[in-house]
mmCIF file of C-alpha atoms and ligand atoms in Angstrom:
data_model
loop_
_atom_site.group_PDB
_atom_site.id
_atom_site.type_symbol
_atom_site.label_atom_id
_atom_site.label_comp_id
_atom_site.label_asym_id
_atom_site.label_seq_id
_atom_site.Cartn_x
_atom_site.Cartn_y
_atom_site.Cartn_z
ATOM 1 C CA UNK C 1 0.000 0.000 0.000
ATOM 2 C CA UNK C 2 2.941 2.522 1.341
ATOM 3 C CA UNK C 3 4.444 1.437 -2.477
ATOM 4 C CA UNK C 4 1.364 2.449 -4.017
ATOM 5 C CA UNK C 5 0.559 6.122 -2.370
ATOM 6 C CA UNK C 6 4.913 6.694 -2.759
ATOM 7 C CA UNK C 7 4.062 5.773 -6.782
ATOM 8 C CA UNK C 8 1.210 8.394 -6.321
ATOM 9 C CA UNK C 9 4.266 11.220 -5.141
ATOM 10 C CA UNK C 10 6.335 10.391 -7.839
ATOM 11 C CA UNK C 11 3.529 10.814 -10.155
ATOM 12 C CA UNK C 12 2.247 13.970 -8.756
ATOM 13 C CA UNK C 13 5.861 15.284 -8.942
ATOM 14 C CA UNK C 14 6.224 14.308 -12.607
ATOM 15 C CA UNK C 15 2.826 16.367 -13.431
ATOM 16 C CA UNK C 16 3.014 19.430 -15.468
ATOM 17 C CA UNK C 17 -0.324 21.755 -17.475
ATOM 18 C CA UNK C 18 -0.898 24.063 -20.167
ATOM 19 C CA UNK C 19 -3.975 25.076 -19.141
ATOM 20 C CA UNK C 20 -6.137 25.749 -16.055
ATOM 21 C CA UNK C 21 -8.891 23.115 -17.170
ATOM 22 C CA UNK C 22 -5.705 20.594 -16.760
ATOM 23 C CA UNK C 23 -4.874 21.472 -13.391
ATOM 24 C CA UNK C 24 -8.398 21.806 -11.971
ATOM 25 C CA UNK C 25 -8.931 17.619 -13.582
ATOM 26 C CA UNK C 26 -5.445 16.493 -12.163
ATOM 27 C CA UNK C 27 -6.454 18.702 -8.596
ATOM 28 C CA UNK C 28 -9.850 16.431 -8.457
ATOM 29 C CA UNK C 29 -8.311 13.539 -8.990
ATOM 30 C CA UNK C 30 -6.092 13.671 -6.150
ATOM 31 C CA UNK C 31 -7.960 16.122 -3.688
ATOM 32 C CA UNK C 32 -11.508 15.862 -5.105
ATOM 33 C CA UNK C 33 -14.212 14.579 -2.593
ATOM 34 C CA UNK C 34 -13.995 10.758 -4.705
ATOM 35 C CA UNK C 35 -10.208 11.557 -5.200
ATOM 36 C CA UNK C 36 -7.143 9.483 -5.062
ATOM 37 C CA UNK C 37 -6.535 10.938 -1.647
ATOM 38 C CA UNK C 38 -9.914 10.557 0.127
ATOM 39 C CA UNK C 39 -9.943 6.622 -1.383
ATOM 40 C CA UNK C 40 -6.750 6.343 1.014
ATOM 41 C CA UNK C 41 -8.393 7.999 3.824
ATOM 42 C CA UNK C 42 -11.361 6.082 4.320
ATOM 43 C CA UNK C 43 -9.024 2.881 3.705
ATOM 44 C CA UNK C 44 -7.247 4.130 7.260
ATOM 45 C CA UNK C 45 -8.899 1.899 9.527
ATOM 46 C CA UNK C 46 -8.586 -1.028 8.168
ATOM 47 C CA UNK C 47 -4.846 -0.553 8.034
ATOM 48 C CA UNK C 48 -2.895 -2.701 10.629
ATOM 49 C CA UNK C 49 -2.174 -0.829 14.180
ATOM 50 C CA UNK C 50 1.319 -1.342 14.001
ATOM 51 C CA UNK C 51 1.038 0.284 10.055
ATOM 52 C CA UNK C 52 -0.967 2.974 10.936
ATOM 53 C CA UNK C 53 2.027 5.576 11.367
ATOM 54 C CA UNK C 54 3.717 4.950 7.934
ATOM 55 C CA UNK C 55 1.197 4.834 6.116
ATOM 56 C CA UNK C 56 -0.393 8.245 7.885
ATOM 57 C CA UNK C 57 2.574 10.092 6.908
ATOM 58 C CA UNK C 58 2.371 8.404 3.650
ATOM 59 C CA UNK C 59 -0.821 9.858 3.193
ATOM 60 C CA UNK C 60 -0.526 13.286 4.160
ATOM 61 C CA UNK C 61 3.068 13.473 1.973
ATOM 62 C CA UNK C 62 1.102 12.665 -1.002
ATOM 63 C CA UNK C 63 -1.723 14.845 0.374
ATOM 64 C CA UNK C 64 1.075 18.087 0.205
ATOM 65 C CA UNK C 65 2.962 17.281 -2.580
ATOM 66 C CA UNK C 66 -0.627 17.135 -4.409
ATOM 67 C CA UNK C 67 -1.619 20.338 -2.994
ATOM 68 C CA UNK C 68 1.705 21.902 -4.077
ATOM 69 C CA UNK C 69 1.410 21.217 -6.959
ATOM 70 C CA UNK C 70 -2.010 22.569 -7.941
ATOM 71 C CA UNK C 71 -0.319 26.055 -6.076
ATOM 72 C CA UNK C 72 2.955 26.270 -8.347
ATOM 73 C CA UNK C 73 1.072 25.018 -11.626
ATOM 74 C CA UNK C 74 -1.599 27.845 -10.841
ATOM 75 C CA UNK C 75 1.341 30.058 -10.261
ATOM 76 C CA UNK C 76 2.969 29.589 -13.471
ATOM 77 C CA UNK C 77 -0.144 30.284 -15.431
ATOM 78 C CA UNK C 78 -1.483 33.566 -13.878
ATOM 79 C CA UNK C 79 1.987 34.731 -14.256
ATOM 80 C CA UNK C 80 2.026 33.412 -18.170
ATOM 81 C CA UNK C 81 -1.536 35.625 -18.084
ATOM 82 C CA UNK C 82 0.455 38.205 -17.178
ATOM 83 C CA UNK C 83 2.869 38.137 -19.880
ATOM 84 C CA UNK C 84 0.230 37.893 -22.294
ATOM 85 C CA UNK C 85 -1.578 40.950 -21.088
ATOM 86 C CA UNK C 86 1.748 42.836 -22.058
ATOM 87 C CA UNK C 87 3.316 41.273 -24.997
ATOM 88 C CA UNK C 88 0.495 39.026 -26.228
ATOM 89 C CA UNK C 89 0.870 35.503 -26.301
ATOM 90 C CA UNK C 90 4.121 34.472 -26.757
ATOM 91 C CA UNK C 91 3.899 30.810 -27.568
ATOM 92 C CA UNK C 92 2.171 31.989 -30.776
ATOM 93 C CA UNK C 93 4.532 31.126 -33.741
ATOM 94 C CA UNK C 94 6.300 34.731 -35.106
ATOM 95 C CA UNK C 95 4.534 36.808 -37.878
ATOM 96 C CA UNK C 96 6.904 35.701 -41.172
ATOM 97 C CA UNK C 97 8.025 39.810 -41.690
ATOM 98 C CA UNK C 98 8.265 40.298 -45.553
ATOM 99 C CA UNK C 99 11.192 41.847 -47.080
ATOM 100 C CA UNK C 100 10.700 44.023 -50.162
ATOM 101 C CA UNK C 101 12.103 44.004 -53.532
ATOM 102 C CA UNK C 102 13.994 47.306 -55.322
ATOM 103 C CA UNK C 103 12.426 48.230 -58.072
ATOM 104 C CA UNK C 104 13.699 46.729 -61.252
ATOM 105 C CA UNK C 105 13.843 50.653 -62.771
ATOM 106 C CA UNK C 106 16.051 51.226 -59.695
ATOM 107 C CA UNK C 107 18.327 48.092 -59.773
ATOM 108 C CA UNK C 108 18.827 48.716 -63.603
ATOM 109 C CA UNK C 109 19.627 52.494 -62.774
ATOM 110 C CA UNK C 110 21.993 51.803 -59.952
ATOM 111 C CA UNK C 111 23.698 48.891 -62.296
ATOM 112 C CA UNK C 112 24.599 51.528 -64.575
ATOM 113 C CA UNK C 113 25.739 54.463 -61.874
ATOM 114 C CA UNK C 114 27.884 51.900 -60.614
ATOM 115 C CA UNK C 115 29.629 50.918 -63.528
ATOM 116 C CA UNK C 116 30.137 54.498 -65.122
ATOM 117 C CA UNK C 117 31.417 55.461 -61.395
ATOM 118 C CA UNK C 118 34.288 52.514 -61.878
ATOM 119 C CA UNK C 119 35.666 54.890 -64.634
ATOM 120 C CA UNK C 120 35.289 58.058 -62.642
ATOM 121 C CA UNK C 121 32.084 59.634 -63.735
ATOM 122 C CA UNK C 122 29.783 61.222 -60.691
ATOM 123 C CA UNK C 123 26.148 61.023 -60.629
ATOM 124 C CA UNK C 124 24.085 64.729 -61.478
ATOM 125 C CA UNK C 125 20.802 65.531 -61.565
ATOM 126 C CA UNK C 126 18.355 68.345 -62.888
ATOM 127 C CA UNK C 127 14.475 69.676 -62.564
ATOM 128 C CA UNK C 128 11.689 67.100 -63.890
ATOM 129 C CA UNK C 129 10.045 70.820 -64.680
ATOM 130 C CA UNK C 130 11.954 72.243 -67.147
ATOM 131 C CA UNK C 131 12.741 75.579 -69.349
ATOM 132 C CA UNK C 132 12.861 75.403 -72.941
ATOM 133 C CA UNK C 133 16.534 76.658 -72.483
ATOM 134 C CA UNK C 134 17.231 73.573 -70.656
ATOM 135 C CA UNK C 135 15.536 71.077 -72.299
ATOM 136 C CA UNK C 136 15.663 72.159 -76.272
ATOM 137 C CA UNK C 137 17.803 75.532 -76.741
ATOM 138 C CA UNK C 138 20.791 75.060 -75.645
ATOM 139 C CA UNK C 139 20.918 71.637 -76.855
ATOM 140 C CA UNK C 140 21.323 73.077 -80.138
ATOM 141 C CA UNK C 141 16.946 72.788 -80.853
ATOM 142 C CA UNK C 142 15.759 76.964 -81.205
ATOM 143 C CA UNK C 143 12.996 77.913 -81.958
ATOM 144 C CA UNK C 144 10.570 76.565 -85.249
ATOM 145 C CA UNK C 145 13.669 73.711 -85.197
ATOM 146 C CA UNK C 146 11.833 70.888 -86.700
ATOM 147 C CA UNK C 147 13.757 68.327 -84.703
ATOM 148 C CA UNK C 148 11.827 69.782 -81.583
ATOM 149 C CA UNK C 149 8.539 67.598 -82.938
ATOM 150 C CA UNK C 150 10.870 64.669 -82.432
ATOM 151 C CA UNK C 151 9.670 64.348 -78.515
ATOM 152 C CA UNK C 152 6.095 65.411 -78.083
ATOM 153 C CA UNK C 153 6.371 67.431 -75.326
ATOM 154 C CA UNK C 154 4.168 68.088 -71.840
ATOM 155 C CA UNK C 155 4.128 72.192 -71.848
ATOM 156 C CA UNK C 156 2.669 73.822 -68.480
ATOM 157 C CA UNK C 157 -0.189 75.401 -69.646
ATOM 158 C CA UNK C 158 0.060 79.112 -68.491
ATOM 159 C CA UNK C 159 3.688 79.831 -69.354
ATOM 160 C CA UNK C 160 4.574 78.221 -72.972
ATOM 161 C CA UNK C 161 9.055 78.769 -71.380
ATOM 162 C CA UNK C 162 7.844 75.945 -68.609
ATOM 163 C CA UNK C 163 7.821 72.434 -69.683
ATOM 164 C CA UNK C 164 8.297 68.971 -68.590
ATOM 165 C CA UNK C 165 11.695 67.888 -69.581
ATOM 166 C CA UNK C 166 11.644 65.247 -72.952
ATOM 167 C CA UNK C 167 15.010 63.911 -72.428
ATOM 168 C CA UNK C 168 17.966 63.955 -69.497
ATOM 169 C CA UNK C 169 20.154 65.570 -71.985
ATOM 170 C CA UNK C 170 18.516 69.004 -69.817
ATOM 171 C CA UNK C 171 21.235 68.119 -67.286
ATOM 172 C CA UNK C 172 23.624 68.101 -69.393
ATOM 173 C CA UNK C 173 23.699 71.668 -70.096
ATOM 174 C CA UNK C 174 22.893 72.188 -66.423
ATOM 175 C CA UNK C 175 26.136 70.616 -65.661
ATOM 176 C CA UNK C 176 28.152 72.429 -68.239
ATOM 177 C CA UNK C 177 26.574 76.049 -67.168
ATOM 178 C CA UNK C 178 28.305 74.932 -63.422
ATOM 179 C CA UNK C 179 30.846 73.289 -64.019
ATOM 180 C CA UNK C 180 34.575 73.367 -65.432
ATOM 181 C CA UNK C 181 36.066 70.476 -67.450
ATOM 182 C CA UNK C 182 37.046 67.808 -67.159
ATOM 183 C CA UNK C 183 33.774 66.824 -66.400
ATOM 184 C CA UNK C 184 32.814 62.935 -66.421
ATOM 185 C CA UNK C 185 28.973 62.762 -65.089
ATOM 186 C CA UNK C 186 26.039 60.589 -65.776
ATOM 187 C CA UNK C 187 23.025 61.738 -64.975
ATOM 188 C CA UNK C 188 19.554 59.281 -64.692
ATOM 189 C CA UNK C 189 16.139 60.133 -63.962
ATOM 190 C CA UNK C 190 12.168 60.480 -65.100
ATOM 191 C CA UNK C 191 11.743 62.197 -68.445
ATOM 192 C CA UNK C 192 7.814 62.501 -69.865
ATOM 193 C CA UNK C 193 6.711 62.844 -73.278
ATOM 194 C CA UNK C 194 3.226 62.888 -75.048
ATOM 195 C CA UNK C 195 2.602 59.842 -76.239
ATOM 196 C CA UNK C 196 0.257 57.128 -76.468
ATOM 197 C CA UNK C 197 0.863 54.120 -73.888
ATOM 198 C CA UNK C 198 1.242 50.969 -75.097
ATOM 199 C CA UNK C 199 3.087 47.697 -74.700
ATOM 200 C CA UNK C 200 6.255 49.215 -76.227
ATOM 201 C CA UNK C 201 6.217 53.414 -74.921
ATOM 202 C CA UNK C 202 4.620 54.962 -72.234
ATOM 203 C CA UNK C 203 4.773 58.738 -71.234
ATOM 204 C CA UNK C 204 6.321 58.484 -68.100
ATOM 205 C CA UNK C 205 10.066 56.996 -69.013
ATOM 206 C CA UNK C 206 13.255 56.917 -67.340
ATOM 207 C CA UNK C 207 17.122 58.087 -68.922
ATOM 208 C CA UNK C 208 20.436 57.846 -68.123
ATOM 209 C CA UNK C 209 22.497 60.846 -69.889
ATOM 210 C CA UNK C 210 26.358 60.576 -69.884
ATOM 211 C CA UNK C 211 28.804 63.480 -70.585
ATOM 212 C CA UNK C 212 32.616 63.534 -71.076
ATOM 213 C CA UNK C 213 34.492 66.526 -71.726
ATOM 214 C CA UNK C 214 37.868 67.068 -71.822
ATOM 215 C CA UNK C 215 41.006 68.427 -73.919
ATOM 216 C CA UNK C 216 40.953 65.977 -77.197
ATOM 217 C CA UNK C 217 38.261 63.360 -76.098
ATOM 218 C CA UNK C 218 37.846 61.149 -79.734
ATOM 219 C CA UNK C 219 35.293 59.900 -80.883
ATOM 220 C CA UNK C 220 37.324 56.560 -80.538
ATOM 221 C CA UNK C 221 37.225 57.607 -76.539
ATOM 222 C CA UNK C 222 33.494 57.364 -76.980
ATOM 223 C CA UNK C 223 33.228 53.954 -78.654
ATOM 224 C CA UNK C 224 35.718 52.381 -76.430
ATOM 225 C CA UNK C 225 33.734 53.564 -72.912
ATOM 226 C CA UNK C 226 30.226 51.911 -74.585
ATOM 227 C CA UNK C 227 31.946 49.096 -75.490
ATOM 228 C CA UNK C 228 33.094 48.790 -71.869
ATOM 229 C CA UNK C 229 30.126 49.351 -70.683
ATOM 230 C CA UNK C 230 27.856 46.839 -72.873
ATOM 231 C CA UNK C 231 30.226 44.634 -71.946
ATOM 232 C CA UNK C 232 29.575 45.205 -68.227
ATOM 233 C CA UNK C 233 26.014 45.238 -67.940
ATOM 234 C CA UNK C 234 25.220 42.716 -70.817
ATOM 235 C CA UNK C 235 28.293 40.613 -71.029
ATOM 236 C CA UNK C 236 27.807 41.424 -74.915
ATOM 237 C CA UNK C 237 31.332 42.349 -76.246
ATOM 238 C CA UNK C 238 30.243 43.357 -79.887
ATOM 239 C CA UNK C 239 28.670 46.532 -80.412
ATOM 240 C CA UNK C 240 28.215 48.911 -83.934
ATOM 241 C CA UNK C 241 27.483 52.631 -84.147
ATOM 242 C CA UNK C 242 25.272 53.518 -87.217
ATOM 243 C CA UNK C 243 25.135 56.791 -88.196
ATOM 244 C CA UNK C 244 22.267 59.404 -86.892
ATOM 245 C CA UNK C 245 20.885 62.583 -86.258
ATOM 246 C CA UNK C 246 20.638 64.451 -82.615
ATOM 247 C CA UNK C 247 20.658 68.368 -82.691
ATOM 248 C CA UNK C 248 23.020 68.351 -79.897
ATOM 249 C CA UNK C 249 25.869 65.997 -80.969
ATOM 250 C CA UNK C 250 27.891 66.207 -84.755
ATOM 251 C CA UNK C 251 28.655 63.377 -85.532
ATOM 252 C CA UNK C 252 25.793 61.224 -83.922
ATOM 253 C CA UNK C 253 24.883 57.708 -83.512
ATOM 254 C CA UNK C 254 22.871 54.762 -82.592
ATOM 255 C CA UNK C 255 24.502 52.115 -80.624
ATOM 256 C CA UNK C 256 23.829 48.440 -81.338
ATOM 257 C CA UNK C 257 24.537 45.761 -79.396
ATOM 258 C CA UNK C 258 24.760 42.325 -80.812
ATOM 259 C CA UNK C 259 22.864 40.310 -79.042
ATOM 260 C CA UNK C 260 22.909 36.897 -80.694
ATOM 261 C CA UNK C 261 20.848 34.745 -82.617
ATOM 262 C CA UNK C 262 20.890 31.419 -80.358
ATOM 263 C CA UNK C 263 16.991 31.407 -79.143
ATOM 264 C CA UNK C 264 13.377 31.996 -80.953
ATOM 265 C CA UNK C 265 13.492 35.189 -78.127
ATOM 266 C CA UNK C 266 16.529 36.304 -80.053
ATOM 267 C CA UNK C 267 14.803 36.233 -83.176
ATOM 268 C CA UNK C 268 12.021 37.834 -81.789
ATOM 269 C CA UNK C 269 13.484 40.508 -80.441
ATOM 270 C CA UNK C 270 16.193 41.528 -82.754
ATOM 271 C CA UNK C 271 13.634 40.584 -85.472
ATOM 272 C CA UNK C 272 15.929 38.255 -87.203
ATOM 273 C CA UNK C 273 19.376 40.178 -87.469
ATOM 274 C CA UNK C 274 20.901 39.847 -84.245
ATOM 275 C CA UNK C 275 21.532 43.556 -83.662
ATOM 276 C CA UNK C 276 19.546 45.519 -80.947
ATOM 277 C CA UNK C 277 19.382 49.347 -80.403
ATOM 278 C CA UNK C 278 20.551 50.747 -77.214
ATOM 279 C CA UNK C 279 21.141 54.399 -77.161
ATOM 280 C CA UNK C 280 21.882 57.227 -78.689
ATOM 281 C CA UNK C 281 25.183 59.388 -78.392
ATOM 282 C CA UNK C 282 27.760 61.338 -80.520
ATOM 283 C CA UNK C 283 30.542 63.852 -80.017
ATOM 284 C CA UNK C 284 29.109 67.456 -78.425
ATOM 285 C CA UNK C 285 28.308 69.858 -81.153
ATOM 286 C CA UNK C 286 30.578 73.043 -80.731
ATOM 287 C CA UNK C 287 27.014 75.095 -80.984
ATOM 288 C CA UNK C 288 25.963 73.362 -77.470
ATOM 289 C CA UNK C 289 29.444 73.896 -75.904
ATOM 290 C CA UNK C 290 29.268 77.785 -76.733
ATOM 291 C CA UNK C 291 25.789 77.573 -74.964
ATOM 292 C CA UNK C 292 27.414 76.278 -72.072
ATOM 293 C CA UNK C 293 30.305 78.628 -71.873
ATOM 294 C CA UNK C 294 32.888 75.805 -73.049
ATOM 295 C CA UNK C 295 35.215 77.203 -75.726
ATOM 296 C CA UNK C 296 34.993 74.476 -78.229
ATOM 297 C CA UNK C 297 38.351 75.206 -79.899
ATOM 298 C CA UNK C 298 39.764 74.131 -76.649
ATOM 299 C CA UNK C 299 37.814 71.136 -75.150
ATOM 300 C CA UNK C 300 35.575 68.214 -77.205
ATOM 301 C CA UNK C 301 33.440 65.992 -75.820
ATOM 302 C CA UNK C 302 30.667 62.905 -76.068
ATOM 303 C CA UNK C 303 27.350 62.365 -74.734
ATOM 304 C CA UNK C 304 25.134 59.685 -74.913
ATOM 305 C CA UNK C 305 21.361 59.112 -74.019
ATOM 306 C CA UNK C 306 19.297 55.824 -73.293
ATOM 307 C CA UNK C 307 16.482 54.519 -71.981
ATOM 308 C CA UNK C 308 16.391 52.663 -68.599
ATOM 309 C CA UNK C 309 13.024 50.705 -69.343
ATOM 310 C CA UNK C 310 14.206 49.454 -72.556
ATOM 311 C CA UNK C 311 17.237 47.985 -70.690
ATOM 312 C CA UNK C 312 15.382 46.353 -68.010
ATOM 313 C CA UNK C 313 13.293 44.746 -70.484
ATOM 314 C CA UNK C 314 16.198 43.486 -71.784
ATOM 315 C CA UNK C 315 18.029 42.098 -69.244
ATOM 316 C CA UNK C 316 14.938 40.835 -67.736
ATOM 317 C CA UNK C 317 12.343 39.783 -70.739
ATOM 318 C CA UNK C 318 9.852 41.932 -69.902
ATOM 319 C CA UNK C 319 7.602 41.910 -72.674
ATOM 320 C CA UNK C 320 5.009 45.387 -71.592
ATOM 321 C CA UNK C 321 6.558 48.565 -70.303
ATOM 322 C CA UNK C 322 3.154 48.685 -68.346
ATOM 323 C CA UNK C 323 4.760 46.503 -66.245
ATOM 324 C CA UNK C 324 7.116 48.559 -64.431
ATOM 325 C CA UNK C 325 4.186 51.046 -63.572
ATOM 326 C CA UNK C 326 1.706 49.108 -61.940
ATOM 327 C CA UNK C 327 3.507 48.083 -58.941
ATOM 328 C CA UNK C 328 1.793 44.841 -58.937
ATOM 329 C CA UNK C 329 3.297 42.562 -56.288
ATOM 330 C CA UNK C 330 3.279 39.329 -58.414
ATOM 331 C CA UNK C 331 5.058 41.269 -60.652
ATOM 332 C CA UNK C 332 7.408 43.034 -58.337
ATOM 333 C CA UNK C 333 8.479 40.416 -56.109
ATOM 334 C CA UNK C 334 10.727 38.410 -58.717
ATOM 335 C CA UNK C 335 12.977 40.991 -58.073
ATOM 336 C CA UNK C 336 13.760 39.825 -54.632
ATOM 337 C CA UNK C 337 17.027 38.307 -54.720
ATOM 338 C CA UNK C 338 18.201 40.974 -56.815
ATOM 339 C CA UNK C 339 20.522 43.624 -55.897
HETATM 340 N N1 DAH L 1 18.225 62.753 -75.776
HETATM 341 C C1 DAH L 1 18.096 61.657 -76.709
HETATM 342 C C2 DAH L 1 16.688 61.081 -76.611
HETATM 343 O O1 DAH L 1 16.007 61.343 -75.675
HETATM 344 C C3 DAH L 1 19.077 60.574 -76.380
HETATM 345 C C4 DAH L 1 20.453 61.019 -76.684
HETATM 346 C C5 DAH L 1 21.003 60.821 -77.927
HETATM 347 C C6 DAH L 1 21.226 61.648 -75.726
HETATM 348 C C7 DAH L 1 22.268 61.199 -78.221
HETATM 349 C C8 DAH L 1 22.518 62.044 -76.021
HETATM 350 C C9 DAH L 1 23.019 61.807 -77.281
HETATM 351 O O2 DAH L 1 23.289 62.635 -75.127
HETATM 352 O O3 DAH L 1 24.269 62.215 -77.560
HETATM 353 O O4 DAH L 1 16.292 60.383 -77.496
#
């Protein structure tokens, strides 16, 4: 019997709850009015004389150690109660906390700062509300120019001077009006034209500009820093300049990269040949240096213009500049694990 009721202690002992519904069915049990304890009591007298002692203190042992126990369990849980009150409960598993994606606009755009910064250009930037100085002007574009019609432009309505800027080639003059050469600067940000949206333009866009002047840059200088820098961002190491026509650079040009003909994408994109336009660029026209205060007889220069959408799309196959606008999350979220 004394085994039995020291098998009881050990169990007690042993017991641990969650909850207060467990403690009140394990404090029945034991101290309950047809409990575990009460069974021994009224077993008492028919315990030998000569017993009696042993198995009294027996009894009452497992009677305190019972009665203990209910006491520290209840303990535990106000003061768990307690916690909960303050912090909430803090068994509950943790909220998963969601960490957001850069924008693939601003990946692509920091990309390029960071490999025109390896050669020692800075980073400039201008108004998104222009002048027509600014933004057409200077650039070599007066007045009646017919070129102007090129980029359908945003005016502010009340003053016809006040516009919103077409291109990032604005900052270029900006940066020549301020500064001395050498001057090495790229300059990115949000340029707006008039046009309709679709899959392929919108009228919201991004740029990156890049200027270079110093004494006898070549247009072999200009070449040599795009091929370095297709080569960077693309890992394409064949490029072509075809000739063109920008107001503010004499000569000018289109850039090509070739992209390769290995996939139906390639086709598709390059449209069978290969070759895909990048940017524009050319050597500074001596008209848009004289704007800027730069005596052309002593310094030359090149510039170059492209669009950061079209390069994202690139490097990432987006198909719909829409894209990039609608900050969906299904969209934006496959840019996680980029940089
Ligand atoms: N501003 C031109 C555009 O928006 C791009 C461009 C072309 C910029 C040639 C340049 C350049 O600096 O030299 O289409």
């Amino acid at each position: 019997m004394i085994d039995k009721i020291k098998e009881h202690i050990a169990e007690v002992e042993a017991f641990n709850a969650e909850t207060a519904d467990q403690i009140e069915a394990f404090r029945i049990k034991y101290l309950g009015k047809k409990g575990i304890l009460n069974g021994f009591f009224a077993e008492f007298k028919s315990v030998p004389n000569e017993q009696k002692k042993d198995f009294g203190q027996a009894v009452n042992a497992l009677k305190q150690a019972a009665e203990a126990k209910v006491t520290s369990l209840k303990e535990v849980l106000e003061s768990k109660q307690e916690e909960k009150g303050v912090y909430g409960d803090l068994s509950r598993p943790a909220e998963p906390i969601e960490i957001g994606a850069r924008h693939p606009i601003s990946i692509v755009k920091n990309q390029i700062i960071e490999i025109f910064s390896n050669v020692g250009f800075n980073v400039s930037e201008g108004p998104e509300i222009e002048d027509d100085w600014h933004n057409f002007t200077a650039l070599n574009l007066p007045e009646y120019h017919p070129a102007r019609d090129m980029q359908d432009t945003f005016f502010i309505q009340t003053d016809p001077d006040i516009l919103l800027r077409t291109h990032t080639s604005s900052v270029q003059v900006r940066y020549m009006e301020e500064n001395k050469p050498p001057i090495r600067t790229i300059s990115p940000g949000r340029v707006f034209r008039n046009e309709a949206i679709s899959a392929r333009s919108h009228c919201i866009f991004h740029q990156v500009e890049g200027l270079y002047i110093d004494k006898d840059v070549s247009f072999a200088d200009l070449k040599q820093t795009l091929l370095y820098f297709t080569k960077q961002l693309f890992g394409k190491s064949k490029i072509r300049l075809r000739p063109s026509y920008f107001p503010f650079t004499e000569p000018s040009a289109e850039v090509d990269i070739y992209w390769g003909l290995e996939t139906e994408t390639d086709y598709r994109i390059t449209k069978g040949t290969g070759w895909l336009e990048i940017m524009g660029c050319g050597m500074v026209d001596p008209n848009v240096l004289r704007n800027c205060n730069i005596d052309p007889t002593e310094y030359s220069g090149f510039a170059f213009g492209m669009g950061i959408e079209r390069i994202a799309m690139l490097l990432y196959q987006i198909g719909d500049i829409r894209m990039f606008y609608e900050n969906d999350v299904r969209f934006l979220e496959q840019f996680k694990s980029s940089i």
